[in-house]
Tab-separated table of C-alpha atoms and ligand atoms in Angstrom:
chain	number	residue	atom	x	y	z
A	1	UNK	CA	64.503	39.397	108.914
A	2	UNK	CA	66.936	36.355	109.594
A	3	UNK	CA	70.119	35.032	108.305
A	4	UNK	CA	69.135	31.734	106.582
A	5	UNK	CA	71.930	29.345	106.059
A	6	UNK	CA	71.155	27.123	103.396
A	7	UNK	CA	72.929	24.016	102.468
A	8	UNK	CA	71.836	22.439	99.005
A	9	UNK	CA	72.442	18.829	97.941
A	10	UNK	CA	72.767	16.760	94.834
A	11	UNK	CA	69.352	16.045	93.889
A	12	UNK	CA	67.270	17.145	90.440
A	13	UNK	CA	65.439	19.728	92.598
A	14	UNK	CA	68.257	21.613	93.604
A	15	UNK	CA	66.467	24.074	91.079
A	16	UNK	CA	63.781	24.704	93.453
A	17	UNK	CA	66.488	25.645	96.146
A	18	UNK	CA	66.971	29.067	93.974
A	19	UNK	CA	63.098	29.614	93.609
A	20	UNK	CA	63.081	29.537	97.247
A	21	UNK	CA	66.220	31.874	98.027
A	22	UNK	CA	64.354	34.238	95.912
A	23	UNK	CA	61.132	34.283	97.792
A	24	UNK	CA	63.126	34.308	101.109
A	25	UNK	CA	65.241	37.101	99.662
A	26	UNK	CA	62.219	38.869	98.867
A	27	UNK	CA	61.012	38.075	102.268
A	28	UNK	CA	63.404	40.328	103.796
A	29	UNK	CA	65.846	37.156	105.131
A	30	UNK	CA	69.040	37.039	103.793
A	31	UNK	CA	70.786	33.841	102.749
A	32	UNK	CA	74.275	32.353	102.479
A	33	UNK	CA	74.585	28.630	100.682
A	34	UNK	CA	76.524	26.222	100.956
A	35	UNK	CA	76.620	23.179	98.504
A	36	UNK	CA	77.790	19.702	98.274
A	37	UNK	CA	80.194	18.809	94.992
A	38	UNK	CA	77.104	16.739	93.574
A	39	UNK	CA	74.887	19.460	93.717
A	40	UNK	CA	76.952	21.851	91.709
A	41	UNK	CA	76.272	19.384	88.910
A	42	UNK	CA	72.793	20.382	88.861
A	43	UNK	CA	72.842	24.111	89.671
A	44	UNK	CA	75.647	25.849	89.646
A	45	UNK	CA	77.382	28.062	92.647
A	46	UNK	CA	76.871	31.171	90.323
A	47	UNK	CA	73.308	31.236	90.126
A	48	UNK	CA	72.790	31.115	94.517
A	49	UNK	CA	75.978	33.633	94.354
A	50	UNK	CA	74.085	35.861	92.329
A	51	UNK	CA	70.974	35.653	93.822
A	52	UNK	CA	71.937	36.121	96.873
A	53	UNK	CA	74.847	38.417	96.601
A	54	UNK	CA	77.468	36.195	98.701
A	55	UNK	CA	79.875	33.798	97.662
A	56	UNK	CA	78.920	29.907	97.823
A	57	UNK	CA	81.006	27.706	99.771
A	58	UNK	CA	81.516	23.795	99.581
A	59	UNK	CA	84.616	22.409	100.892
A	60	UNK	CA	86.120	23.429	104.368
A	61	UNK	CA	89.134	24.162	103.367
A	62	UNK	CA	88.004	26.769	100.696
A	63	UNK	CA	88.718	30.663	102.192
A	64	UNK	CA	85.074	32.311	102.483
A	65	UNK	CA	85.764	36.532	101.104
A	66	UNK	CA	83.093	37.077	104.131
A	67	UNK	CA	84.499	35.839	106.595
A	68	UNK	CA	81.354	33.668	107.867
A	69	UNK	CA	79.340	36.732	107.564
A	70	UNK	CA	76.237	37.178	105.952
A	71	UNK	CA	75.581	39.973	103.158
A	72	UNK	CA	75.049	43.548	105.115
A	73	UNK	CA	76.757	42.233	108.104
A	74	UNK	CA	80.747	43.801	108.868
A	75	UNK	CA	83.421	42.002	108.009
A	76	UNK	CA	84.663	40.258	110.587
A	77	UNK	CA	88.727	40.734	111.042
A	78	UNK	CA	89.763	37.312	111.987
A	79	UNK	CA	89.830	34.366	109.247
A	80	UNK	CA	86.885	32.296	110.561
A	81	UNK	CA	87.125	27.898	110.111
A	82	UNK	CA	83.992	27.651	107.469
A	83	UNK	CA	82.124	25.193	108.742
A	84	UNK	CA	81.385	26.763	112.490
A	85	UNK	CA	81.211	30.548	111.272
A	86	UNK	CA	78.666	30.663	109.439
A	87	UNK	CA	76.344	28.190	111.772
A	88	UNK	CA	77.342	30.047	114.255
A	89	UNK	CA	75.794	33.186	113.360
A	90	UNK	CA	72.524	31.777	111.353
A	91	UNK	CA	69.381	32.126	112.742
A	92	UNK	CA	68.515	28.836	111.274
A	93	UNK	CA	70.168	26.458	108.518
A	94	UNK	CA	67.595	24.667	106.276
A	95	UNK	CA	68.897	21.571	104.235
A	96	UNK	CA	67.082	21.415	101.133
A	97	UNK	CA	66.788	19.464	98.902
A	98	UNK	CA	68.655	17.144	101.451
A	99	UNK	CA	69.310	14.032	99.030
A	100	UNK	CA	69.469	10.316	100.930
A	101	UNK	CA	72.727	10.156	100.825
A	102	UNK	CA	73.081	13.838	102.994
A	103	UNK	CA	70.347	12.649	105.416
A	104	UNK	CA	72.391	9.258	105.603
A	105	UNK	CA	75.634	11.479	106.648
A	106	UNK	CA	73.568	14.006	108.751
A	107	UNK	CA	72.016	10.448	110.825
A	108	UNK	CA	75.474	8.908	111.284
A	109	UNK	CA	77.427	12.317	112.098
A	110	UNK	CA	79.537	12.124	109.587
A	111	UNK	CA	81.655	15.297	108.515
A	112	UNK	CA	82.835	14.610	105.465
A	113	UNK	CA	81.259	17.101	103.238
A	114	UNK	CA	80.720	20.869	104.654
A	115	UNK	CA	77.068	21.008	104.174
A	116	UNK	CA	77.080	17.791	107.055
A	117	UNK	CA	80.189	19.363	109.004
A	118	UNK	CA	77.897	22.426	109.558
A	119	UNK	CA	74.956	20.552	110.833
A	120	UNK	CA	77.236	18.582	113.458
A	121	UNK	CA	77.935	22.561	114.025
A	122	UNK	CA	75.047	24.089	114.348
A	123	UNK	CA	73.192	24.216	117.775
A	124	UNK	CA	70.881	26.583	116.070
A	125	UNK	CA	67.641	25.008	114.677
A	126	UNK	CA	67.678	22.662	112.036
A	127	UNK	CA	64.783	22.124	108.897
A	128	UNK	CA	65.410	19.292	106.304
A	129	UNK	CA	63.795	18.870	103.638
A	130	UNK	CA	64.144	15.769	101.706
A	131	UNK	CA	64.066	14.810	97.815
A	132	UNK	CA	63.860	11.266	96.199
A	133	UNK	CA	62.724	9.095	94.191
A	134	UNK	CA	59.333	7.063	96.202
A	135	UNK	CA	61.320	3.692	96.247
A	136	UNK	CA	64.558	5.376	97.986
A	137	UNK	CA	62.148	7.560	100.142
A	138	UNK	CA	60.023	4.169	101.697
A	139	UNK	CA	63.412	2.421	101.646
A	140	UNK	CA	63.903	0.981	105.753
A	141	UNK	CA	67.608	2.752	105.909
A	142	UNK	CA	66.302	6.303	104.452
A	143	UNK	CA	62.982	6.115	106.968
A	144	UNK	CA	65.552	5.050	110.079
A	145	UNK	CA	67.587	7.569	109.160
A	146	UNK	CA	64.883	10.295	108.782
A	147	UNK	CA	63.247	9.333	112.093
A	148	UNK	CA	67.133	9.542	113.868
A	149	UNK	CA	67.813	13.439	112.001
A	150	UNK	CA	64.050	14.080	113.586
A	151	UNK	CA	64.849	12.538	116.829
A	152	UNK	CA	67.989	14.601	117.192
A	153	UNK	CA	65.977	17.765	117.012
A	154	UNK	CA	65.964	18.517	113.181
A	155	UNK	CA	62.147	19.362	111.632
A	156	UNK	CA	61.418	17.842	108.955
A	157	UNK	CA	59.435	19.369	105.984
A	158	UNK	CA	57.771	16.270	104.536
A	159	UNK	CA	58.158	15.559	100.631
A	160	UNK	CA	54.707	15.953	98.314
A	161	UNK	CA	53.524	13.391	96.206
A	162	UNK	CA	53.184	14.024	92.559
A	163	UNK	CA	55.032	13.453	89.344
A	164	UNK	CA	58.990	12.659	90.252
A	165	UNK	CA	62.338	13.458	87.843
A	166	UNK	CA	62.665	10.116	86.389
A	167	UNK	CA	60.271	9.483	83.007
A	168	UNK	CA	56.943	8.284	83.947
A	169	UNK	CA	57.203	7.478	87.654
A	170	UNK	CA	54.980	9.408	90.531
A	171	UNK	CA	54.862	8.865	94.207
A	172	UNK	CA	56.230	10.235	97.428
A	173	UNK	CA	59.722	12.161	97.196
A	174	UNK	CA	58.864	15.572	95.700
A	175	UNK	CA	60.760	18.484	97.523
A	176	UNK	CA	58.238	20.537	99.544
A	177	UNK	CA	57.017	23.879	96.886
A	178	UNK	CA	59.558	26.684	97.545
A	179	UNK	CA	56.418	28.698	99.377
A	180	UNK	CA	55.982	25.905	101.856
A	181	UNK	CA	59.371	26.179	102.471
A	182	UNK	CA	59.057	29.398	103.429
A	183	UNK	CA	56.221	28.613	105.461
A	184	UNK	CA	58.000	26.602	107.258
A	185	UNK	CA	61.102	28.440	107.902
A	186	UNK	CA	59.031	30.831	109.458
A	187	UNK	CA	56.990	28.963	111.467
A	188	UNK	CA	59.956	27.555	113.073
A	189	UNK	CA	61.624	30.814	113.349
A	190	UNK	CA	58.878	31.939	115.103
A	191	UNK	CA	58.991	29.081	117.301
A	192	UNK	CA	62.471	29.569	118.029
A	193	UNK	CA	61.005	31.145	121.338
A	194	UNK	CA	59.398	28.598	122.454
A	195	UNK	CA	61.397	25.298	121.867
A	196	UNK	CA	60.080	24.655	125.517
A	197	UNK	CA	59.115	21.030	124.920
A	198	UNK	CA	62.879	19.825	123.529
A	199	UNK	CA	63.535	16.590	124.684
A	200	UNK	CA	60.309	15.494	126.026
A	201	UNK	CA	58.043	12.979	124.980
A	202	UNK	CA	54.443	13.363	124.285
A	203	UNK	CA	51.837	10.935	123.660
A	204	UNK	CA	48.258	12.562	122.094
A	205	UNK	CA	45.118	10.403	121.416
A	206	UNK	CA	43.039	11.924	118.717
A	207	UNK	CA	40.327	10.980	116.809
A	208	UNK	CA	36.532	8.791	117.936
A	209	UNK	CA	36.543	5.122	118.710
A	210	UNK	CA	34.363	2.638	117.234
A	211	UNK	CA	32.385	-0.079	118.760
A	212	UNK	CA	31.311	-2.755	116.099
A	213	UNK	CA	27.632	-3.898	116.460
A	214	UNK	CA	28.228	-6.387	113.632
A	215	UNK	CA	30.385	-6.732	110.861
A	216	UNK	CA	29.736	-3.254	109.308
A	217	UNK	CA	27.896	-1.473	111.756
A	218	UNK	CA	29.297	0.596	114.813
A	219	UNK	CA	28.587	3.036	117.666
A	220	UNK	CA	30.794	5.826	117.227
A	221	UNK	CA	31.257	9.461	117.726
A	222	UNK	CA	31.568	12.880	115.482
A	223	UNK	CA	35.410	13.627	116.528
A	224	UNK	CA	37.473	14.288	113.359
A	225	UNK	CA	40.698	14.226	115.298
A	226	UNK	CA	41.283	17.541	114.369
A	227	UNK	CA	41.831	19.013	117.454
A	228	UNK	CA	44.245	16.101	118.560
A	229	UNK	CA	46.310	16.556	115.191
A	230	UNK	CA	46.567	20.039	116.653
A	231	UNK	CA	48.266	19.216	119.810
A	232	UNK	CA	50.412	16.813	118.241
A	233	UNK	CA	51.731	18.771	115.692
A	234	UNK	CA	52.309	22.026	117.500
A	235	UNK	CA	53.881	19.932	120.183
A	236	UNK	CA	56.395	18.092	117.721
A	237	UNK	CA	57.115	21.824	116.253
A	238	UNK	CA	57.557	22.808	119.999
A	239	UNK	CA	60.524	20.319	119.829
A	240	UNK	CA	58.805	17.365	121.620
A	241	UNK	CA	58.970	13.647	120.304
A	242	UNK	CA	55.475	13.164	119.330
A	243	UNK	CA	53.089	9.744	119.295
A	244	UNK	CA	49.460	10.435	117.887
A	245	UNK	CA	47.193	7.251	118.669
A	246	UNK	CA	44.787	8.032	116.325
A	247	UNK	CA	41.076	6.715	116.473
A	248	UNK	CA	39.534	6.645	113.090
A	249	UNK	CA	40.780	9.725	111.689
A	250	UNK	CA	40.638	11.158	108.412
A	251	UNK	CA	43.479	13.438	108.209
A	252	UNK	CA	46.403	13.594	106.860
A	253	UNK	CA	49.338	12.729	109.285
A	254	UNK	CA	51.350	15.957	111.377
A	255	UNK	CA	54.727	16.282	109.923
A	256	UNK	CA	57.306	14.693	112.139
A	257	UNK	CA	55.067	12.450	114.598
A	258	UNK	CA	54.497	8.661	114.797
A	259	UNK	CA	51.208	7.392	114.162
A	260	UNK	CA	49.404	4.618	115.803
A	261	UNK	CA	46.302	3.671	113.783
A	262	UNK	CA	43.154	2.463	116.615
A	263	UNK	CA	39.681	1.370	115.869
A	264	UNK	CA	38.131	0.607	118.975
A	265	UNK	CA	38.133	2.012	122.771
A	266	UNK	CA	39.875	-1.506	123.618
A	267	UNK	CA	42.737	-0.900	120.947
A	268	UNK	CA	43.140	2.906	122.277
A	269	UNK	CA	43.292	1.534	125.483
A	270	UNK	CA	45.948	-0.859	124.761
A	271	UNK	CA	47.986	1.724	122.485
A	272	UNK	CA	48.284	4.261	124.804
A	273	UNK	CA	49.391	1.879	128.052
A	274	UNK	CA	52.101	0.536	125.901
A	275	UNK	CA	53.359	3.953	125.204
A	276	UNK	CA	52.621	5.418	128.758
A	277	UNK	CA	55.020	4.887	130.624
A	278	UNK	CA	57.867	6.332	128.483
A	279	UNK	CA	55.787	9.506	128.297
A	280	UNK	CA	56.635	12.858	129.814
A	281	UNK	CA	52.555	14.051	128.789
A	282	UNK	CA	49.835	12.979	127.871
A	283	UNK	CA	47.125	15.031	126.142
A	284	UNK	CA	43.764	12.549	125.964
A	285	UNK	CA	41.828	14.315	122.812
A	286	UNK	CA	40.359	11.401	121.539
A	287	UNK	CA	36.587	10.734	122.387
A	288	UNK	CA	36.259	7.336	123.043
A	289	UNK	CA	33.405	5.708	123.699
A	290	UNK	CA	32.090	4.661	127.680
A	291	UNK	CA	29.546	1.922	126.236
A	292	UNK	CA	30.307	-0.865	123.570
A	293	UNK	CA	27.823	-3.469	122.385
A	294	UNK	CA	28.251	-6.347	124.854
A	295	UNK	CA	27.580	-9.454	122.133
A	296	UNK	CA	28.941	-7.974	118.970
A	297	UNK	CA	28.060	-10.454	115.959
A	298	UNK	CA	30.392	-11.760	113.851
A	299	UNK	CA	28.216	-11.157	110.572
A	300	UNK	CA	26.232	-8.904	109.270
A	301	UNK	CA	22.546	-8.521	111.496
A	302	UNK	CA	19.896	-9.186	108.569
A	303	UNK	CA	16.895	-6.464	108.400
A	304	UNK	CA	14.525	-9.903	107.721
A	305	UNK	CA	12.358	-11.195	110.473
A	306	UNK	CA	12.912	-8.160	112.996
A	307	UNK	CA	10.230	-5.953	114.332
A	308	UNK	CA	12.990	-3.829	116.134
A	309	UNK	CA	16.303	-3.990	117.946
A	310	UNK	CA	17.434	-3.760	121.286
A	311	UNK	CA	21.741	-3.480	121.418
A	312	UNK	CA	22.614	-4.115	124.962
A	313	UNK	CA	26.032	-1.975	126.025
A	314	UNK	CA	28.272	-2.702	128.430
A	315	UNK	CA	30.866	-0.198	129.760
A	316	UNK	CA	34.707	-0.002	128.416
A	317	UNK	CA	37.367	0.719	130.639
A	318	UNK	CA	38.030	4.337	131.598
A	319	UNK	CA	41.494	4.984	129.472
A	320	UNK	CA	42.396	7.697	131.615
A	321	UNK	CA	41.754	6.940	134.432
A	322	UNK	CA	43.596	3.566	133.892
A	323	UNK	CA	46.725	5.675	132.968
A	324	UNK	CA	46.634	8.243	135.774
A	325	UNK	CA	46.092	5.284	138.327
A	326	UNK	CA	50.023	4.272	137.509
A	327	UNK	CA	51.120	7.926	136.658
A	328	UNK	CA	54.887	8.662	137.875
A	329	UNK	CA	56.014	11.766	139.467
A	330	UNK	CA	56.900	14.687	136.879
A	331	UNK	CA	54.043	13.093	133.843
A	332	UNK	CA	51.647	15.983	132.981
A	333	UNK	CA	48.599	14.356	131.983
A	334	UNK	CA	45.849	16.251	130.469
A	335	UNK	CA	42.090	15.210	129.893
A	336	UNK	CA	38.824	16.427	128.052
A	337	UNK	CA	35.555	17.117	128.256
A	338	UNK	CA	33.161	17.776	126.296
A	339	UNK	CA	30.216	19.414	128.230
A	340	UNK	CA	26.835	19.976	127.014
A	341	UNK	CA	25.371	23.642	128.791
A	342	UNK	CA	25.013	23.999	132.279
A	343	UNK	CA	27.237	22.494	135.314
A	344	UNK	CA	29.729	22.030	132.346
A	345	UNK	CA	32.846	23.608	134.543
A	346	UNK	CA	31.556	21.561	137.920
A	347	UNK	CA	31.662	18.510	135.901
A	348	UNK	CA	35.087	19.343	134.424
A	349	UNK	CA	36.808	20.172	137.546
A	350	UNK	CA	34.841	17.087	139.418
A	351	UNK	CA	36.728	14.873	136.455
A	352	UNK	CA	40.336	16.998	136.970
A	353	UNK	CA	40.148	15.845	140.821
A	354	UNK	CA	38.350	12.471	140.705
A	355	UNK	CA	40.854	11.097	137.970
A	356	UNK	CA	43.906	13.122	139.356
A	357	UNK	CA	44.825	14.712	136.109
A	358	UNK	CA	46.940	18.406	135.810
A	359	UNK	CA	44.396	20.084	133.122
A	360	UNK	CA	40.823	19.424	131.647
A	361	UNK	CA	40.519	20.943	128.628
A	362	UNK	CA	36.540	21.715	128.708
A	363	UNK	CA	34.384	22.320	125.014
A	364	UNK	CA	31.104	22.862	125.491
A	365	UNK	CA	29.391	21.128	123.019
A	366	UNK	CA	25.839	23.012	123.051
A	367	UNK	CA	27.988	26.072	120.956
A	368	UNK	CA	27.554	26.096	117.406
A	369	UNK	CA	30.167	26.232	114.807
A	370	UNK	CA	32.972	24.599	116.879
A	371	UNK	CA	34.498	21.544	119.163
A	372	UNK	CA	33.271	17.968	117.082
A	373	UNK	CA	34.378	17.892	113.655
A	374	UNK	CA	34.778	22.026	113.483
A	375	UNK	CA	38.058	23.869	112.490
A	376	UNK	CA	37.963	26.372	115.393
A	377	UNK	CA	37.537	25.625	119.090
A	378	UNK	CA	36.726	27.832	121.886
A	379	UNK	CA	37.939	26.086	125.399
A	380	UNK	CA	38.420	26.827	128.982
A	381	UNK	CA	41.463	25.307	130.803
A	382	UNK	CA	40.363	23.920	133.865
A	383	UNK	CA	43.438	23.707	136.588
A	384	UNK	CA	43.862	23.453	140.070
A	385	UNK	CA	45.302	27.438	139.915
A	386	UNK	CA	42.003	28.087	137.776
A	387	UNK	CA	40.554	28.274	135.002
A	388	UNK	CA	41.667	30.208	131.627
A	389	UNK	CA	39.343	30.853	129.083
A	390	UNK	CA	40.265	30.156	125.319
A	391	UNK	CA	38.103	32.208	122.948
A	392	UNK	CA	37.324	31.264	119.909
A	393	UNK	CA	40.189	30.462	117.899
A	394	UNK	CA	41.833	27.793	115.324
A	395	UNK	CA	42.259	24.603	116.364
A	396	UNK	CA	46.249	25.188	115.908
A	397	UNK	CA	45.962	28.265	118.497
A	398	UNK	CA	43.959	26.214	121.158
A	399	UNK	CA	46.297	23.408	120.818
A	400	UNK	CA	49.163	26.461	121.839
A	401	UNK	CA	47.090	27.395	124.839
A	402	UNK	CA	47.008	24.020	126.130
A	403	UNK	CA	50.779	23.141	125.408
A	404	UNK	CA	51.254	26.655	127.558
A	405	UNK	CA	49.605	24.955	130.389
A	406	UNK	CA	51.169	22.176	130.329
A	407	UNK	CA	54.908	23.845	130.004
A	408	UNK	CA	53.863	25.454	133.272
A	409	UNK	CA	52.848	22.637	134.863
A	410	UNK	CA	56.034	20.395	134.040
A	411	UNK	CA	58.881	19.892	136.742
A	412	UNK	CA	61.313	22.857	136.686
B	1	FMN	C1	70.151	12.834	87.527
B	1	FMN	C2	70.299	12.494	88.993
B	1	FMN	C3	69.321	12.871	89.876
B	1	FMN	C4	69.419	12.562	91.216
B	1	FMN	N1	68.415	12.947	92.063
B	1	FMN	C5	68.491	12.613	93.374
B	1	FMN	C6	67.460	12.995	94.266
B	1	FMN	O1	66.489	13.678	93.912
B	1	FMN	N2	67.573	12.604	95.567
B	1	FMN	C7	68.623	11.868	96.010
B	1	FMN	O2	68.619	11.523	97.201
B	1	FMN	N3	69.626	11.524	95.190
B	1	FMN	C8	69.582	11.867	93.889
B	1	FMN	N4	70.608	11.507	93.038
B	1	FMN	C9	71.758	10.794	93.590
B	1	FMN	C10	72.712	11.744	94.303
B	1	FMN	O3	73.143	12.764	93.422
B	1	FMN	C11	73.901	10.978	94.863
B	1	FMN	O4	73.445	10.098	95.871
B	1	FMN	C12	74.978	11.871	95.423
B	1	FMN	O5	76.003	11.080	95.969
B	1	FMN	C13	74.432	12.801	96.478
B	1	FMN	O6	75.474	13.553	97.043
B	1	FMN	P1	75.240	14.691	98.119
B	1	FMN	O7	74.308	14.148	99.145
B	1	FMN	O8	76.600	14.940	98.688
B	1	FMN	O9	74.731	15.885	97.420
B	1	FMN	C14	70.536	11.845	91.683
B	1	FMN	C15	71.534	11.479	90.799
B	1	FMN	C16	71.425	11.808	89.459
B	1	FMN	C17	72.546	11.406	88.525
């Protein structure tokens, strides 16, 4: 059970705000709202009093009956100041649907409506979830401001696509579904605990390069990315400010991280330098390639006239080791290997040393069922303390593992 403070705003799907206090009513949480004057013209303060047994409050200067507490707490005996009361006692306040105009005020700091005054507020955790119409959603000033609520520590619960209020038009904008909500209430609930990367930056390559042979065909690998994604986005939900450079992957993006799109080893190479150096760690998922086709051609190689084929490769440069050459004191840095049966550990602790690195993360590519293009991974965490092996698990769970390691291995 937790005490949700939710603040609603003045968008059509205020309506799915009450769907959701239901569920997390019925999830055992209980819930006070708060509303801005706007979106009282869509759902009114009886409905979310009713449901969830507790007055609604949206001015500061309107008395609260409870006192800032939440239904089935005592009432407290001094008059509280609205906007820090009930903050102050939530386990988390959720802001949805948070209109532009809210996420506008909540980016600036301004205080001039109470479901805003209570975010500058609350140093509790913070989950917005935005509502719009596609065009204001893609506008430049809504995605600055979005990226500034994220970068001050807020998670945000990415709209859906689909079918929007106004007659005829679809895109991006839709709130998240009232059960995703949920979902992600409670994921960050649960990682309340373990907020252990605030602050820090962390740079994840994901994904398999590409190495063109002509104009349409390459020499590539069978990463998905997955198990980059993973890292990424249990790092961002971990509180960290999150870069993905992501090689040729198929996937839709983790909420709340910057993605840099890469084809080849070269362009990896290039996108992870320029983010390096600002980095507090760096998790290398990505496969990329060790040999690209020295004389690429321009066009496409015709079948005609050819009795066979003989692609000379050259070697790329070694990404990682490029990096770890100009590491700074206090970067974590974190390799991988994938290993194919025996003298798989030698080789991943001979890589941990030779390229000075804090963790290989070691798959063993001869099991069946997970590592390249799999949902689950089984690992082993190769360290200078040891090594700690990951059974199998989701990809999500062994990207937990290795953010453990790596919160150990940071400077105190
Ligand atoms: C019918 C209608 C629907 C609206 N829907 C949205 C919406 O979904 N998202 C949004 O950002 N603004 C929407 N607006 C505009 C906001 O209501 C307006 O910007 C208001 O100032 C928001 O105030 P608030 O952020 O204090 O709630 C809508 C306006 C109207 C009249």
């Amino acid at each position: 059970m937790a005490r949700l403070l939710l603040g609603v705003t003045g968008g059509i799907a205020a309506y799915k705000a009450v769907a959701f206090v239901r569920l997390a009513t019925a999830a055992g949480h209980v819930v006070r709202v708060l509303q801005t004057p706007a979106s009282q013209r869509f759902v009114a303060p009886e409905t979310f009093r009713a449901i969830t047994g507790a007055p609604v409050l949206s001015d500061e200067f309107q008395p609260d009956p409870l006192r800032g507490a939440f239904p089935g707490d005592p009432l407290p005996t001094h008059e509280p100041i609205s906007h820090l009361a009930l903050v102050e006692r939530a386990d988390l306040y959720v802001i949805a649907p948070a209109t532009a105009n809210t996420i506008a005020a909540l980016a600036q700091g301004r205080a001039d409506a109470l479901v805003a005054s209570a975010y500058l507020a609350a140093d509790g955790p913070v989950l917005v979830a935005p509502a719009m119409n596609h065009r204001m959603w893609h506008h430049p000033a809504t995605v600055r401001n979005v990226a500034r609520v994220r970068d001050d520590g807020a998670v945000i619960v990415p709209p859906g696509s689909g079918r929007l209020a106004s007659l005829g038009e679809a895109g991006d904008g839709r709130l998240a579904e009232p059960d995703e909500l949920l979902d992600a209430v409670e994921r960050r609930l649960a990682d309340g605990a373990r907020h252990d990367l605030a602050g820090l930056r962390v740079l994840v390559s994901a994904g398999g390069t590409r190495e063109p042979i002509d104009a349409v065909r390459y020499v590539g690998n069978r990463s998905s990315g997955r198990m980059g994604y993973a890292v990424a986005e249990r790092a961002a939900a971990r509180g960290a400010r999150v870069t993905v450079v992501a090689a040729n992957v198929a996937l839709p993006d983790p909420p709340g991280v910057d993605v840099v799109r890469v084809g080849t080893a070269e362009e990896l190479r290039r996108a992870c330098s320029a983010a390096f150096d600002a980095t507090d760690v760096l998790v290398m998922a990505a496969a990329v390639a060790d040999f690209r086709p020295a004389t690429p051609e321009s066009g496409k190689i015709k079948k005609q006239g050819r009795a066979g084929m003989t692609v000379e490769l050259e070697p790329t440069t070694d990404v990682l080791s490029e990096l770890s050459a100009r590491r700074r004191d206090g970067q974590v840095l974190v390799g991988f290997a994938a290993e194919h049966g025996d003298g798989a550990l030698g080789h991943a602790r001979g890589k941990l040393e030779r390229k000075r690195l804090d963790a290989v993360v070691l798959n063993d590519v001869s099991v069946p069922g997970i590592a390249f293009d799999a949902v689950d991974n089984a690992v082993t965490i190769v360290t200078a303390d040891g090594e700690r092996i990951v059974e199998r698990a989701s990809k999500v769970d062994v990207a937990d593992e290795i953010l453990d390691a790596v919160v150990a291995r940071l400077p105190s």
